[in-house]
């Protein structure tokens, strides 16, 4: 019996592993599917007990998410002309009229600017720092790397009040720049450690050959190292974006209007009797899409990123 046949898992083991993966995926995706479906429920259906699995779908949640509405008297509703659009009809069915757009679009745009801005800055600075730690002799390098890593050991809420006081003094509270710098500072440790592992895998001989051919150190870094480290850069960007996109504590404490992101805004969506759960679910669904698309586009790099480059092609 060959060594390959001994290492090859049996058919039963493959079936069991496949069933376990499918079961885990089903359990993990159930909350996401439920949130997606809730976005198409009416407010009464969203809070019905027992929960409704079969229901009449409606776009009321998405209409409520993007509009602000006011309740009017029956006499006023009768004095209005016919609705001009399908979403206006949905609002009038609840004896309400559209007063204007909601702030969800602005908060979503803030998330895009801050999330992708801090991700770019974290990966850019992390790549430069990781290259320096990987290629040059730096005094107390191990101590510096441990210090960089230790910045992620402390929970964000522990430094929230000092950062709040510092930002208020510097005028960075409720600004895009302040949030981008803060998320970059938090993500830089992850970026440095991930990217250093990838750059360590790139043989120095490639750069030495480029230097012999007349390249400068910067040209060798740009034309030799960066293409080889593309997998690590992509996977690091995914992890940095996930943190910046979903961060709640700092966004709640340091923003209130101009730079407020979607995570602290979505839970404040109020309906007639409290939280408008279909609108909240619709907002959560739309908020998930950019990260989902970004991750799918770079999915082939995720495995090497998770294993720090241990899986070789």
Coordinates of N, CA, C and O in Angstrom, one line a residue, residues 109-127 152 167 175-191 195 233 236-247 250 261 294:
X109 N -22.5 56.5 3.5 CA -21.4 57.1 2.8 C -20.2 57.4 3.8 O -19.0 57.2 3.5
X110 N -20.5 57.8 5.0 CA -19.5 58.0 6.0 C -18.8 56.7 6.3 O -17.5 56.6 6.5
X111 N -19.5 55.6 6.4 CA -18.9 54.3 6.6 C -17.9 53.9 5.5 O -16.8 53.4 5.7
X112 N -18.3 54.2 4.2 CA -17.5 53.9 3.1 C -16.2 54.7 3.1 O -15.1 54.2 3.0
X113 N -16.3 56.0 3.4 CA -15.2 56.9 3.4 C -14.2 56.5 4.6 O -13.0 56.4 4.4
X114 N -14.7 56.3 5.8 CA -13.9 56.0 6.9 C -13.4 54.6 6.8 O -12.2 54.4 7.1
X115 N -14.2 53.6 6.5 CA -13.8 52.2 6.4 C -12.7 52.0 5.4 O -11.6 51.5 5.7
X116 N -12.9 52.4 4.1 CA -12.0 52.2 3.1 C -10.8 53.1 3.2 O -9.6 52.8 2.9
X117 N -11.0 54.4 3.7 CA -9.8 55.3 4.0 C -8.9 54.7 5.0 O -7.7 54.7 4.8
X118 N -9.4 54.3 6.1 CA -8.5 53.7 7.2 C -7.9 52.4 6.7 O -6.7 52.1 7.1
X119 N -8.6 51.6 5.9 CA -8.0 50.4 5.4 C -6.8 50.7 4.5 O -5.8 50.0 4.6
X120 N -7.0 51.6 3.6 CA -5.9 52.0 2.7 C -4.7 52.5 3.5 O -3.6 52.0 3.2
X121 N -4.9 53.3 4.4 CA -3.8 53.9 5.2 C -3.2 52.8 6.1 O -1.9 52.8 6.2
X122 N -4.0 51.9 6.7 CA -3.4 50.9 7.5 C -2.5 49.9 6.7 O -1.4 49.6 7.1
X123 N -3.0 49.6 5.5 CA -2.2 48.6 4.6 C -1.0 49.3 4.1 O 0.1 48.7 4.0
X124 N -1.1 50.6 3.7 CA 0.0 51.3 3.2 C 1.1 51.5 4.2 O 2.3 51.1 4.0
X125 N 0.8 52.0 5.4 CA 1.8 52.1 6.5 C 2.3 50.8 7.0 O 3.5 50.6 7.3
X126 N 1.4 49.8 7.1 CA 1.8 48.5 7.5 C 2.7 47.8 6.6 O 3.6 47.1 7.0
X127 N 2.5 48.0 5.3 CA 3.5 47.4 4.3 C 4.9 48.0 4.5 O 5.9 47.2 4.5
X152 N -3.2 45.9 20.5 CA -4.5 45.2 20.3 C -5.0 44.4 21.5 O -6.0 43.8 21.4
X167 N -9.5 64.0 21.5 CA -10.1 64.4 20.2 C -10.8 65.7 20.4 O -10.9 66.6 19.5
X175 N -15.3 64.0 13.1 CA -14.7 64.3 11.8 C -14.2 63.0 11.1 O -13.9 62.0 11.8
X176 N -14.3 63.0 9.8 CA -13.8 61.9 9.0 C -12.3 61.6 9.3 O -11.9 60.4 9.5
X177 N -11.5 62.7 9.3 CA -10.1 62.5 9.5 C -9.8 61.9 10.9 O -9.0 61.0 11.0
X178 N -10.5 62.3 11.9 CA -10.3 61.7 13.2 C -10.6 60.3 13.3 O -9.8 59.5 13.9
X179 N -11.7 59.8 12.7 CA -12.0 58.4 12.7 C -11.1 57.6 11.9 O -10.7 56.4 12.2
X180 N -10.7 58.1 10.7 CA -9.7 57.4 9.9 C -8.4 57.2 10.6 O -7.8 56.1 10.6
X181 N -7.9 58.2 11.3 CA -6.6 58.1 12.0 C -6.8 57.1 13.2 O -5.9 56.3 13.5
X182 N -7.9 57.1 13.9 CA -8.1 56.2 15.0 C -8.2 54.8 14.5 O -7.5 53.9 15.1
X183 N -9.0 54.5 13.5 CA -9.1 53.1 13.0 C -7.7 52.6 12.4 O -7.4 51.5 12.5
X184 N -7.0 53.6 11.8 CA -5.7 53.2 11.3 C -4.7 52.8 12.5 O -4.0 51.8 12.4
X185 N -4.8 53.6 13.5 CA -3.9 53.3 14.7 C -4.2 51.9 15.3 O -3.4 51.2 15.7
X186 N -5.5 51.6 15.3 CA -5.9 50.3 15.8 C -5.5 49.1 14.9 O -5.1 48.1 15.3
X187 N -5.7 49.4 13.6 CA -5.4 48.3 12.6 C -3.9 48.1 12.2 O -3.6 47.1 11.6
X188 N -3.1 49.1 12.5 CA -1.7 49.1 12.1 C -1.0 47.9 12.6 O -0.1 47.3 12.0
X189 N -1.3 47.5 13.9 CA -0.6 46.3 14.5 C -0.9 45.0 13.7 O 0.0 44.2 13.4
X190 N -2.2 44.9 13.4 CA -2.6 43.7 12.6 C -1.9 43.7 11.2 O -1.4 42.6 10.8
X191 N -1.9 44.8 10.6 CA -1.3 44.9 9.3 C 0.2 44.6 9.3 O 0.7 43.9 8.5
X195 N 1.7 41.3 7.4 CA 2.5 41.5 6.2 C 3.9 41.2 6.5 O 4.6 40.8 5.5
X233 N -1.2 41.5 1.1 CA -1.8 42.8 1.1 C -3.3 42.7 1.0 O -4.0 43.4 1.7
X236 N -4.8 41.1 4.2 CA -4.7 42.1 5.3 C -5.8 43.2 5.1 O -6.4 43.6 6.1
X237 N -6.0 43.7 3.9 CA -7.0 44.7 3.6 C -8.4 44.2 4.0 O -9.2 45.0 4.6
X238 N -8.7 42.9 3.8 CA -10.0 42.4 4.2 C -10.2 42.5 5.7 O -11.2 42.9 6.2
X239 N -9.2 42.0 6.5 CA -9.3 42.0 7.9 C -9.4 43.4 8.5 O -10.1 43.7 9.4
X240 N -8.6 44.3 7.9 CA -8.6 45.7 8.4 C -10.0 46.4 8.1 O -10.5 47.1 8.9
X241 N -10.5 46.1 6.9 CA -11.8 46.7 6.5 C -12.9 46.1 7.4 O -13.8 46.9 7.8
X242 N -12.9 44.8 7.7 CA -13.9 44.2 8.6 C -14.0 44.9 9.9 O -15.1 45.2 10.4
X243 N -12.8 45.2 10.5 CA -12.8 45.9 11.8 C -13.4 47.3 11.7 O -14.2 47.7 12.4
X244 N -12.8 48.1 10.7 CA -13.2 49.5 10.5 C -14.7 49.6 10.2 O -15.4 50.5 10.6
X245 N -15.2 48.6 9.4 CA -16.6 48.7 8.9 C -17.6 48.4 10.0 O -18.6 49.0 10.1
X246 N -17.2 47.5 10.9 CA -18.2 47.0 12.0 C -17.9 47.7 13.3 O -18.7 47.5 14.2
X247 N -16.9 48.6 13.5 CA -16.6 49.1 14.8 C -17.8 50.0 15.3 O -18.3 50.8 14.5
X250 N -16.2 53.2 19.4 CA -15.6 54.5 19.1 C -16.5 55.4 18.2 O -16.6 56.6 18.4
X261 N -21.1 56.9 11.5 CA -21.2 55.8 10.6 C -22.5 55.1 10.8 O -23.3 55.4 11.7
X294 N -16.4 43.0 -1.3 CA -15.0 43.2 -1.2 C -14.3 41.9 -0.9 O -13.3 41.5 -1.5

